[in-house]
PDB file of C-alpha atoms and ligand atoms in Angstrom:
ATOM      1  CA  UNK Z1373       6.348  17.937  96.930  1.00  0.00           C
ATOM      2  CA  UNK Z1374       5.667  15.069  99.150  1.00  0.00           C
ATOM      3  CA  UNK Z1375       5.772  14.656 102.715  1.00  0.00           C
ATOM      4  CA  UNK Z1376       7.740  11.085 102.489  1.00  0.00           C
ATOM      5  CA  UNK Z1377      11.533  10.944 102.531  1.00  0.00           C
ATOM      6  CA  UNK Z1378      12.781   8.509 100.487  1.00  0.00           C
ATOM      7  CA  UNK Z1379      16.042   7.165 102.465  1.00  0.00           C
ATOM      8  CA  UNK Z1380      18.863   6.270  99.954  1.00  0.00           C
ATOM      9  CA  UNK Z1381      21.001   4.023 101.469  1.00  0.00           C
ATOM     10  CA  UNK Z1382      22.764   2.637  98.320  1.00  0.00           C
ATOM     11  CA  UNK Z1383      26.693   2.225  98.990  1.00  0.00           C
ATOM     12  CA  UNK Z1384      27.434   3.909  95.302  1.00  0.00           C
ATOM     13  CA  UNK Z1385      26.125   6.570  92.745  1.00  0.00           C
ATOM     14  CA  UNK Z1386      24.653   4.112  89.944  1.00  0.00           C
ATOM     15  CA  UNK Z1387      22.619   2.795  92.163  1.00  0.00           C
ATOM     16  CA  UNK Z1388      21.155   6.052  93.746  1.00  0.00           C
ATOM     17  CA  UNK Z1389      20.528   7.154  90.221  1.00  0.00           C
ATOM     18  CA  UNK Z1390      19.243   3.829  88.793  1.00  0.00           C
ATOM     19  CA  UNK Z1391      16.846   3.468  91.705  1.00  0.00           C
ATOM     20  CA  UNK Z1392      15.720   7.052  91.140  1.00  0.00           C
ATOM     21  CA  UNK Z1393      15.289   6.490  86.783  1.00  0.00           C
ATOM     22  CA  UNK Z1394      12.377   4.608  88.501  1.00  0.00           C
ATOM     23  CA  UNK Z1395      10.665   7.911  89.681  1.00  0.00           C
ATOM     24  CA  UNK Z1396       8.988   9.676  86.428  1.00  0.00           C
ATOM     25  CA  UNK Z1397       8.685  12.771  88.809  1.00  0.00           C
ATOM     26  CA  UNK Z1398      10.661  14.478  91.581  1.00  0.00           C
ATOM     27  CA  UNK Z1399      10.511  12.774  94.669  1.00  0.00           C
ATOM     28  CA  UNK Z1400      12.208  14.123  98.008  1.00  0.00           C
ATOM     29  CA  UNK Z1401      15.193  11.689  99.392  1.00  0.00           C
ATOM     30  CA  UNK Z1402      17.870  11.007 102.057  1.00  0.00           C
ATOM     31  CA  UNK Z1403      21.463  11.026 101.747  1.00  0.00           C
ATOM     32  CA  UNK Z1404      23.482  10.474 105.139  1.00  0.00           C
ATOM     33  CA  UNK Z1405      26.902   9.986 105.865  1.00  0.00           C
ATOM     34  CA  UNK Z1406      27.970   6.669 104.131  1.00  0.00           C
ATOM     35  CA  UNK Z1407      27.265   7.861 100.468  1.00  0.00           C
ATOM     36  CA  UNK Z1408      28.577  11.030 101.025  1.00  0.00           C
ATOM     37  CA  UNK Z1409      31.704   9.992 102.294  1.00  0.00           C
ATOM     38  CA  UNK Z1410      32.168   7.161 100.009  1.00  0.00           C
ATOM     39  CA  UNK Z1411      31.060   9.193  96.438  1.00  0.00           C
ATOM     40  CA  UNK Z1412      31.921  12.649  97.767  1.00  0.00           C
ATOM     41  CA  UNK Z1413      29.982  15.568  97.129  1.00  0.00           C
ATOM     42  CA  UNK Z1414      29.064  14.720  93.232  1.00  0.00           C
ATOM     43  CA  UNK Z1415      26.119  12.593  94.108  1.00  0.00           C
ATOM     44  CA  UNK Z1416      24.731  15.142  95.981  1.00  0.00           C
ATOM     45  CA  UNK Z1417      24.593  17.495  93.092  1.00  0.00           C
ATOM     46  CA  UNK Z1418      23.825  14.882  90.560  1.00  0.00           C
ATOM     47  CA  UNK Z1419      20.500  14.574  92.537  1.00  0.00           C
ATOM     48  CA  UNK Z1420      19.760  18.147  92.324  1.00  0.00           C
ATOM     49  CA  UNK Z1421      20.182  18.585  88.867  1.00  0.00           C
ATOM     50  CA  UNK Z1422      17.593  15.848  88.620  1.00  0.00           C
ATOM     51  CA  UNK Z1423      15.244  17.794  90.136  1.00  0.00           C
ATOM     52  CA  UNK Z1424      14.525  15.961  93.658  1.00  0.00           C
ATOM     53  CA  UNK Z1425      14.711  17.548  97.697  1.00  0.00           C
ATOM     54  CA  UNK Z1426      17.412  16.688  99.301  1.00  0.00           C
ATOM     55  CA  UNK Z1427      17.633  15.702 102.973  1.00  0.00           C
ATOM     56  CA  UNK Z1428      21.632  16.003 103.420  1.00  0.00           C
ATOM     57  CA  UNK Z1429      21.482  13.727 107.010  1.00  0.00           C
ATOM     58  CA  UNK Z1430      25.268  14.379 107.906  1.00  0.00           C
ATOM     59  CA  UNK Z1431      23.902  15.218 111.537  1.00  0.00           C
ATOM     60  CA  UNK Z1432      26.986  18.242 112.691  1.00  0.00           C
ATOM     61  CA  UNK Z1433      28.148  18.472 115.994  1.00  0.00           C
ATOM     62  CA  UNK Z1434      31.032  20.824 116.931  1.00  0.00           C
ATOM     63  CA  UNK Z1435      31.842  23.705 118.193  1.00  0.00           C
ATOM     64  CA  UNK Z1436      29.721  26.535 117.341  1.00  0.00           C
ATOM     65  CA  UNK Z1437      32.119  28.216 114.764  1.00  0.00           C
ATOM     66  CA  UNK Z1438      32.833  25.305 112.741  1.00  0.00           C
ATOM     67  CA  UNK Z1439      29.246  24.607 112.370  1.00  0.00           C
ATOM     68  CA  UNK Z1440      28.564  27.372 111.780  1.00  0.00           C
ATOM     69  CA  UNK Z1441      31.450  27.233 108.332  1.00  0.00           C
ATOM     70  CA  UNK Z1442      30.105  23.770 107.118  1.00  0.00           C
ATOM     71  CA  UNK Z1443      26.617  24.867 107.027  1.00  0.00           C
ATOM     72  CA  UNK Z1444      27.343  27.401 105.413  1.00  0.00           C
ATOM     73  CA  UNK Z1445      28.890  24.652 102.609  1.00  0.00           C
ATOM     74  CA  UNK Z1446      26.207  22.528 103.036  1.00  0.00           C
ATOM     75  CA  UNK Z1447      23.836  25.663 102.056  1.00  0.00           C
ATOM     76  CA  UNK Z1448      25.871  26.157  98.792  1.00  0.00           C
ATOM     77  CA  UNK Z1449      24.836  23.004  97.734  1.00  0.00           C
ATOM     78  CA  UNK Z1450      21.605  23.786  97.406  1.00  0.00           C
ATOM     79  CA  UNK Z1451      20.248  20.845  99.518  1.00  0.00           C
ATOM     80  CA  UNK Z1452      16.466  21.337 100.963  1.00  0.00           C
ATOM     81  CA  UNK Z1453      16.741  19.634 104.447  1.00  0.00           C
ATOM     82  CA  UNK Z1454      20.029  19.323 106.918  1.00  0.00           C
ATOM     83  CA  UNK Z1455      20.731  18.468 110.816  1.00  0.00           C
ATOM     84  CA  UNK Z1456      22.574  18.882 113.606  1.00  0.00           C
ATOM     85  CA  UNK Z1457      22.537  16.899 117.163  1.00  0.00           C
ATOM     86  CA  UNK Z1458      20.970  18.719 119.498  1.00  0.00           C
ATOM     87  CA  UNK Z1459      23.485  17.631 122.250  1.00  0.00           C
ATOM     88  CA  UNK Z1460      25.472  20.110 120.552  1.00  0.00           C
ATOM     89  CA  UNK Z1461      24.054  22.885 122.227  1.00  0.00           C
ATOM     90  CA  UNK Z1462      21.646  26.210 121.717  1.00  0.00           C
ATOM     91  CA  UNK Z1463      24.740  28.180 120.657  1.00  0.00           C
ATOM     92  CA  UNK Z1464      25.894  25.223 118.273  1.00  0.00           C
ATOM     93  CA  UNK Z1465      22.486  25.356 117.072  1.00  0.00           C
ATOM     94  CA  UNK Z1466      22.118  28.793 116.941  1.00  0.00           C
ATOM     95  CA  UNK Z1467      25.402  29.153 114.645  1.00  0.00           C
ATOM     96  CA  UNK Z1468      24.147  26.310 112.327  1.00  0.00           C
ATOM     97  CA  UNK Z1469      20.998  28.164 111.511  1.00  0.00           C
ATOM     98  CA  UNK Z1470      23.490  31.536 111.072  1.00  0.00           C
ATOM     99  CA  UNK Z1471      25.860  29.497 108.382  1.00  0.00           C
ATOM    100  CA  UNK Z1472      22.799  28.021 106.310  1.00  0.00           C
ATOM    101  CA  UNK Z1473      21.261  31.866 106.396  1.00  0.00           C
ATOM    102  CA  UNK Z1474      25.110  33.112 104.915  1.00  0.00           C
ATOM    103  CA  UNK Z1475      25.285  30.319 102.444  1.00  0.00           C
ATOM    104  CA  UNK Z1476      21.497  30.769 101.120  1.00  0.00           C
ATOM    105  CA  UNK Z1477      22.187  34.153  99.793  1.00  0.00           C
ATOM    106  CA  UNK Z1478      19.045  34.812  97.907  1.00  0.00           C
ATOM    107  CA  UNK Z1479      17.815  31.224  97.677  1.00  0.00           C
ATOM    108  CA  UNK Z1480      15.598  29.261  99.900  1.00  0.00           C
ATOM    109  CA  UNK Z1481      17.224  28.581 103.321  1.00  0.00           C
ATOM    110  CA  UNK Z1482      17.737  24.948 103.846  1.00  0.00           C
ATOM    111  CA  UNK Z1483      15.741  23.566 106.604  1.00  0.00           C
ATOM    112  CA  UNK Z1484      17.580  22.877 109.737  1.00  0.00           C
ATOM    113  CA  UNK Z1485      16.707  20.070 112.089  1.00  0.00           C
ATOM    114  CA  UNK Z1486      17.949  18.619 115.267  1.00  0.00           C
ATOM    115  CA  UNK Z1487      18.418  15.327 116.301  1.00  0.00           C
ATOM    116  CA  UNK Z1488      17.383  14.390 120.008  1.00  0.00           C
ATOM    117  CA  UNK Z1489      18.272  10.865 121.052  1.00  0.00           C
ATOM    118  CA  UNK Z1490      19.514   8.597 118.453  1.00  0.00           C
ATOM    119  CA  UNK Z1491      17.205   5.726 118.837  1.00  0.00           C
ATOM    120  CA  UNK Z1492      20.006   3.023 119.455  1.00  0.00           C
ATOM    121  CA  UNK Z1493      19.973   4.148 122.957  1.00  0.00           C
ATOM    122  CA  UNK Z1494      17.908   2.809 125.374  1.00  0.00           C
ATOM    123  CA  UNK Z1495      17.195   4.568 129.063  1.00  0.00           C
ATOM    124  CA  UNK Z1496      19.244   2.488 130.871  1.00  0.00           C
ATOM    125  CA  UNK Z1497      22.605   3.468 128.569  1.00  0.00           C
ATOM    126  CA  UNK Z1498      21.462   7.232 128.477  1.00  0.00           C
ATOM    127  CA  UNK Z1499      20.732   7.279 132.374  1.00  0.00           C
ATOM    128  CA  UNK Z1500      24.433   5.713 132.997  1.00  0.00           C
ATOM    129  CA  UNK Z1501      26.795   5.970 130.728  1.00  0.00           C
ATOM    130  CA  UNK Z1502      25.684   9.744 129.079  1.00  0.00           C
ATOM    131  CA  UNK Z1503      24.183  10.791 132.365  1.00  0.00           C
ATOM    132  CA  UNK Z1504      20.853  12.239 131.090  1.00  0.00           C
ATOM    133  CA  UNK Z1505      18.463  11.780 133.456  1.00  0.00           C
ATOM    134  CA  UNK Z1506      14.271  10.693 133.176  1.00  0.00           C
ATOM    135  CA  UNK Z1507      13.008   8.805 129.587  1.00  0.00           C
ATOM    136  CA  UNK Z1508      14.144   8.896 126.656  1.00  0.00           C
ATOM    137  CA  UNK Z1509      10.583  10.670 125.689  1.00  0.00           C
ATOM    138  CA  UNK Z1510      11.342  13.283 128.464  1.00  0.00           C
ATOM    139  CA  UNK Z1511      14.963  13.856 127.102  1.00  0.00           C
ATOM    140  CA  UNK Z1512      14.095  14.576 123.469  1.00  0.00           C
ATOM    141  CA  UNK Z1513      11.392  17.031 124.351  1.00  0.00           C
ATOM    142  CA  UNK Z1514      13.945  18.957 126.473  1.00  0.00           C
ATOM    143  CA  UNK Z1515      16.144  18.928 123.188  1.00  0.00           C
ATOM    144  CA  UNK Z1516      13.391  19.547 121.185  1.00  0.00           C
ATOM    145  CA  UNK Z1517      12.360  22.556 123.244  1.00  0.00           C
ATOM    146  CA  UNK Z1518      16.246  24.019 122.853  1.00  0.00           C
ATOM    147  CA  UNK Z1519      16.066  23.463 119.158  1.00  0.00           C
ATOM    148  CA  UNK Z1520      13.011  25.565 118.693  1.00  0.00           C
ATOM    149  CA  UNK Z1521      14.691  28.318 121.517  1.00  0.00           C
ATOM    150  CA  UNK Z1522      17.809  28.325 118.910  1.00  0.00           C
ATOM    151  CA  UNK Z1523      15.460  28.610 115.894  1.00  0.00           C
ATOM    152  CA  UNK Z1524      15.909  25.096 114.423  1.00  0.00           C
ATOM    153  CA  UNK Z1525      12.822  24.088 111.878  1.00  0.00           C
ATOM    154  CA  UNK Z1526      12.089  20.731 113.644  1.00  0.00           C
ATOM    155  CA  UNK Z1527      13.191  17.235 115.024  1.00  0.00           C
ATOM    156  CA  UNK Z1528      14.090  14.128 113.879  1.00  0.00           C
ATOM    157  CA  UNK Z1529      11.897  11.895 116.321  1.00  0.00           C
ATOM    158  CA  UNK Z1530       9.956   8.925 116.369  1.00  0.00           C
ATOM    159  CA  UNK Z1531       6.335   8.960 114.826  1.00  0.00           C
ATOM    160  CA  UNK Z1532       5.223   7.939 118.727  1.00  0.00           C
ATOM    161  CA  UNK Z1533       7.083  10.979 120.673  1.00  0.00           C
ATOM    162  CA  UNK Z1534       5.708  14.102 117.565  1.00  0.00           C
ATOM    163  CA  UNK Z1535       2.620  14.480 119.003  1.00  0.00           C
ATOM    164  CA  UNK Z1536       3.954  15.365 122.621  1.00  0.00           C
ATOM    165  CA  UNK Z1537       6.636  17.219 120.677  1.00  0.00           C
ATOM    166  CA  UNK Z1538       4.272  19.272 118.758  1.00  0.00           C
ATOM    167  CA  UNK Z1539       2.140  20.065 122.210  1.00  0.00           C
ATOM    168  CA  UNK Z1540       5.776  21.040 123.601  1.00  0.00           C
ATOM    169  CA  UNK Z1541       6.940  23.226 120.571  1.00  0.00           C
ATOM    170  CA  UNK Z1542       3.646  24.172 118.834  1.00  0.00           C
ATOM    171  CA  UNK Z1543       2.447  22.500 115.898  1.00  0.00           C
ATOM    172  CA  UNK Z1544       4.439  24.279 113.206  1.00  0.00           C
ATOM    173  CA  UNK Z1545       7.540  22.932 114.593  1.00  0.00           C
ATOM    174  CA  UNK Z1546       8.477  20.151 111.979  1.00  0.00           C
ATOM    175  CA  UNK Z1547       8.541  16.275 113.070  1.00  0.00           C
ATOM    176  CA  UNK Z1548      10.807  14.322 110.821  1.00  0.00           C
ATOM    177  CA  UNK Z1549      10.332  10.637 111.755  1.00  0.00           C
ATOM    178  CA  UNK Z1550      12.071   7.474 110.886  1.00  0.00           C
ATOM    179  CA  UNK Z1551      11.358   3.688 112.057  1.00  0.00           C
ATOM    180  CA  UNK Z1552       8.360   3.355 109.453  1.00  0.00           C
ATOM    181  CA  UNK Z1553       6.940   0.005 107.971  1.00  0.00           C
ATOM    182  CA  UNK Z1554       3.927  -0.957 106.267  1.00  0.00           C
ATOM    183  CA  UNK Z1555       2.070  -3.203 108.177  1.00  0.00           C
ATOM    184  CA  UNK Z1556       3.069  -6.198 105.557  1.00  0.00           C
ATOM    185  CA  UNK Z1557       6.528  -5.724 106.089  1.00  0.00           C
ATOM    186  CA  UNK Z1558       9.527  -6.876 108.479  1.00  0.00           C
ATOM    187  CA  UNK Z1559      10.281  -4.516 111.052  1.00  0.00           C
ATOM    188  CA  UNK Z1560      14.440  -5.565 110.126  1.00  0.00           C
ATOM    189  CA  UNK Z1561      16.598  -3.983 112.581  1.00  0.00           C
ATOM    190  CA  UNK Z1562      14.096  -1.299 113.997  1.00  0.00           C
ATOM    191  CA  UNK Z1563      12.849  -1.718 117.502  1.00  0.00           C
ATOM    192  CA  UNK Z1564       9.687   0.826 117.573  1.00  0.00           C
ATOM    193  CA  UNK Z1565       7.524   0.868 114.411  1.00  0.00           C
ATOM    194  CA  UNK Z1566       4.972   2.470 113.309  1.00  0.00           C
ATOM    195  CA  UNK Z1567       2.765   2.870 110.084  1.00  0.00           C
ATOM    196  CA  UNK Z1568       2.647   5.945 107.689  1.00  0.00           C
ATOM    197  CA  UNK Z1569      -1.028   5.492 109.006  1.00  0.00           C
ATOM    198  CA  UNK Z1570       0.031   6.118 112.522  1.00  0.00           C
ATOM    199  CA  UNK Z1571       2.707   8.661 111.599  1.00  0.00           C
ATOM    200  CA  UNK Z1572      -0.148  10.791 109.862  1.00  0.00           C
ATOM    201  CA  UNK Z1573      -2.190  10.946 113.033  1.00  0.00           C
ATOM    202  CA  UNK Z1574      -0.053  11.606 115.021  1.00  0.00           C
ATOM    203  CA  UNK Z1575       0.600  14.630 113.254  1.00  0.00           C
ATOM    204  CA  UNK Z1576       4.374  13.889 111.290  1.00  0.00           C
ATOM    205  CA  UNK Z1577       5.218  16.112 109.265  1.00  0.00           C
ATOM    206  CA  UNK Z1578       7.460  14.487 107.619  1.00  0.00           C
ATOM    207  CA  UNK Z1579       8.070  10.175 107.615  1.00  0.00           C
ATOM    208  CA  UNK Z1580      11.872   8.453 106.713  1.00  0.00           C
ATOM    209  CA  UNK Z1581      11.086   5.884 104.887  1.00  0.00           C
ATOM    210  CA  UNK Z1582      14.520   3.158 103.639  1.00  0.00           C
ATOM    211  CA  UNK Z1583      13.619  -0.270 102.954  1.00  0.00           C
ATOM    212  CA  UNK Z1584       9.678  -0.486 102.837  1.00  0.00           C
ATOM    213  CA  UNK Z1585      10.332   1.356  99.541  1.00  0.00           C
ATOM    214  CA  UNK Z1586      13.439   0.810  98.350  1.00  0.00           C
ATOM    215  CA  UNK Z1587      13.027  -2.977  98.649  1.00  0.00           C
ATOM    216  CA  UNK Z1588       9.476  -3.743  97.655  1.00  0.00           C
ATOM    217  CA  UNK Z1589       9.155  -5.030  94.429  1.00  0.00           C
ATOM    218  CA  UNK Z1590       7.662  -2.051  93.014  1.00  0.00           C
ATOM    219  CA  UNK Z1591       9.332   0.974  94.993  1.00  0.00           C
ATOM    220  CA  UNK Z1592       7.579   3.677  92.787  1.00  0.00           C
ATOM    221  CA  UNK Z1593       3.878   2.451  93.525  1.00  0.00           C
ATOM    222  CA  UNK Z1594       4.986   1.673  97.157  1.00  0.00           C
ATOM    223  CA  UNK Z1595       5.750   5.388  97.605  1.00  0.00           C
ATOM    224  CA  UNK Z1596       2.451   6.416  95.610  1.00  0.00           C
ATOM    225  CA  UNK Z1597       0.292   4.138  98.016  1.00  0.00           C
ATOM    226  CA  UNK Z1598       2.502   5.914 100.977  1.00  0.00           C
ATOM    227  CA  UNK Z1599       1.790   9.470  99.420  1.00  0.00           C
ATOM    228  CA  UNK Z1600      -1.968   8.803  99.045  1.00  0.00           C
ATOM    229  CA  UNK Z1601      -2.272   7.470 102.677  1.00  0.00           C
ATOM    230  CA  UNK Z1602       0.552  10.858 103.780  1.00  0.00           C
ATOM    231  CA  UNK Z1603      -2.447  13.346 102.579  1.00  0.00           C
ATOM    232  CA  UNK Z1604      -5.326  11.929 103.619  1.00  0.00           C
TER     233      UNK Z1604
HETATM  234  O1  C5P F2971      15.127   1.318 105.988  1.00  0.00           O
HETATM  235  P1  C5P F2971      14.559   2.216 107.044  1.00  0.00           P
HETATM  236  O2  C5P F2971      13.152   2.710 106.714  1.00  0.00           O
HETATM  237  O3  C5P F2971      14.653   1.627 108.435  1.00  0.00           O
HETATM  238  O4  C5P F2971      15.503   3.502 107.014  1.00  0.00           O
HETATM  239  C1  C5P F2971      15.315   4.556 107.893  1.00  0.00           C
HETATM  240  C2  C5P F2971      16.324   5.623 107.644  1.00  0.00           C
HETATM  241  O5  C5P F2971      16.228   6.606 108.684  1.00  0.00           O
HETATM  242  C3  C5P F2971      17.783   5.157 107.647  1.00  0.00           C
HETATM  243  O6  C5P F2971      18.505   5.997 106.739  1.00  0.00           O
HETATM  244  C4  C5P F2971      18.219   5.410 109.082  1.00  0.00           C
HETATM  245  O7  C5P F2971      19.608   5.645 109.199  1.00  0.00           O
HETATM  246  C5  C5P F2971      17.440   6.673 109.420  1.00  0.00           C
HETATM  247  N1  C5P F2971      17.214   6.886 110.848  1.00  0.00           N
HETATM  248  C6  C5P F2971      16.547   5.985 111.651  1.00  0.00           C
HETATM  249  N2  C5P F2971      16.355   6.246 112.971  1.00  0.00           N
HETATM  250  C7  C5P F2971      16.801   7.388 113.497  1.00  0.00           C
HETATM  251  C8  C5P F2971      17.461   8.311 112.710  1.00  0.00           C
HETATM  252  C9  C5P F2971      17.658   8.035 111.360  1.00  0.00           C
HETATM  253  O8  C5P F2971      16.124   4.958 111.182  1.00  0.00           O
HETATM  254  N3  C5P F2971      16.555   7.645 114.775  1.00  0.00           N
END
């Protein structure tokens, strides 16, 4: 299976499964919060039957306990790929990791990945008002560094901070990045790009990718081109 996500932010079900009829094979796709609150669980396992991974990005933070109790839910599902925020703490993290073990039973585990800091906030807002100190990069290393200590799979990061992440973490610590455009396309509302191109050399495991497919005119060869340039 590949190594790019295909983000599906549709607002309902026929369009998630139209846009996927497009696919002749399985593909590996995102489904965050707005879809799964507004369709419910049902969509989810509509895509599984289909064959496809499943990123479930519903990003958990509690306390450790009832983390621990909705991944084990989440595992049930059967979904390849879930995350938690990282500001949540090792023992939140820890617990998360402990649910998805006791809700695998016998099946694969579902990866587990943190989220460092959401990319809507700059220094300035994360120095003041959350009173983290240093950059942004330093701050989501420290997180990432916890999330390996609680035996998380990986980050979600941006394609320019894996590298330094992988050099903190070692290099089979996963890097799942967002914020990727061709170099044709519109950035939209994304502040730091980068190409699948970049994200590949800089050692990604994994890319995000939303609009650049989803909205080209042919999303199926999009992702092929993508693939190709992924596994180079
Ligand atoms: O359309 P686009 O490629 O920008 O979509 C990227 C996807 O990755 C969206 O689902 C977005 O919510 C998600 N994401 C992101 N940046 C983060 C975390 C998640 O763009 N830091």
């Amino acid at each position: 299976m590949g190594r790019t996500i295909i983000a599906l932010d549709f607002s309902g079900k026929e369009e998630v499964l139209s846009f996927l009829d497009q696919f002749p094979d399985p593909i590996y796709v995102k489904i965050g919060m707005e879809l799964t609150y507004g369709e419910g669980l049902e969509v989810i396992r509509e895509v599984k039957r289909r064959g496809h991974q499943l990123f479930l990005d519903l990003k958990l933070h509690d306390i450790p306990n009832t983390v621990r109790g909705g991944m084990r839910n989440l595992a049930r599902l059967g979904v390849d790929m879930v995350n938690v925020h990282c500001a949540g703490g090792i023992e939140m993290m820890k617990a998360a990791r402990q649910g998805l073990e006791e809700g695998s039973a016998g099946r694969k585990r579902p990866l587990c990945i943190g989220v460092t800091i959401l990319t809507s906030i700059p220094q300035e807002t994360m120095n003041t008002e959350l009173g983290i100190p240093g950059t942004v990069t330093e701050a989501a290393i420290h997180y990432a560094r916890n999330a390996r200590e609680a035996g998380l799979d990986g980050v979600v990061c941006s394609p320019h901070e894996a590298r330094a992440i992988h050099e903190a973490c070692g290099q089979d610590f996963l890097t799942v990045t967002p914020g990727i455009r061709l170099a044709q396309d519109a950035a939209n509302d994304q502040k730091r790009v980068a190409t699948p191109e970049y994200a590949r050399q800089n050692g990604c495991d994994y890319i995000v990718v939303g609009r650049s497919i989803t909205r080209s005119a042919d999303p199926y060869q999009t992702y092929l081109a993508i693939e190709r340039t992924m596994n180079s």
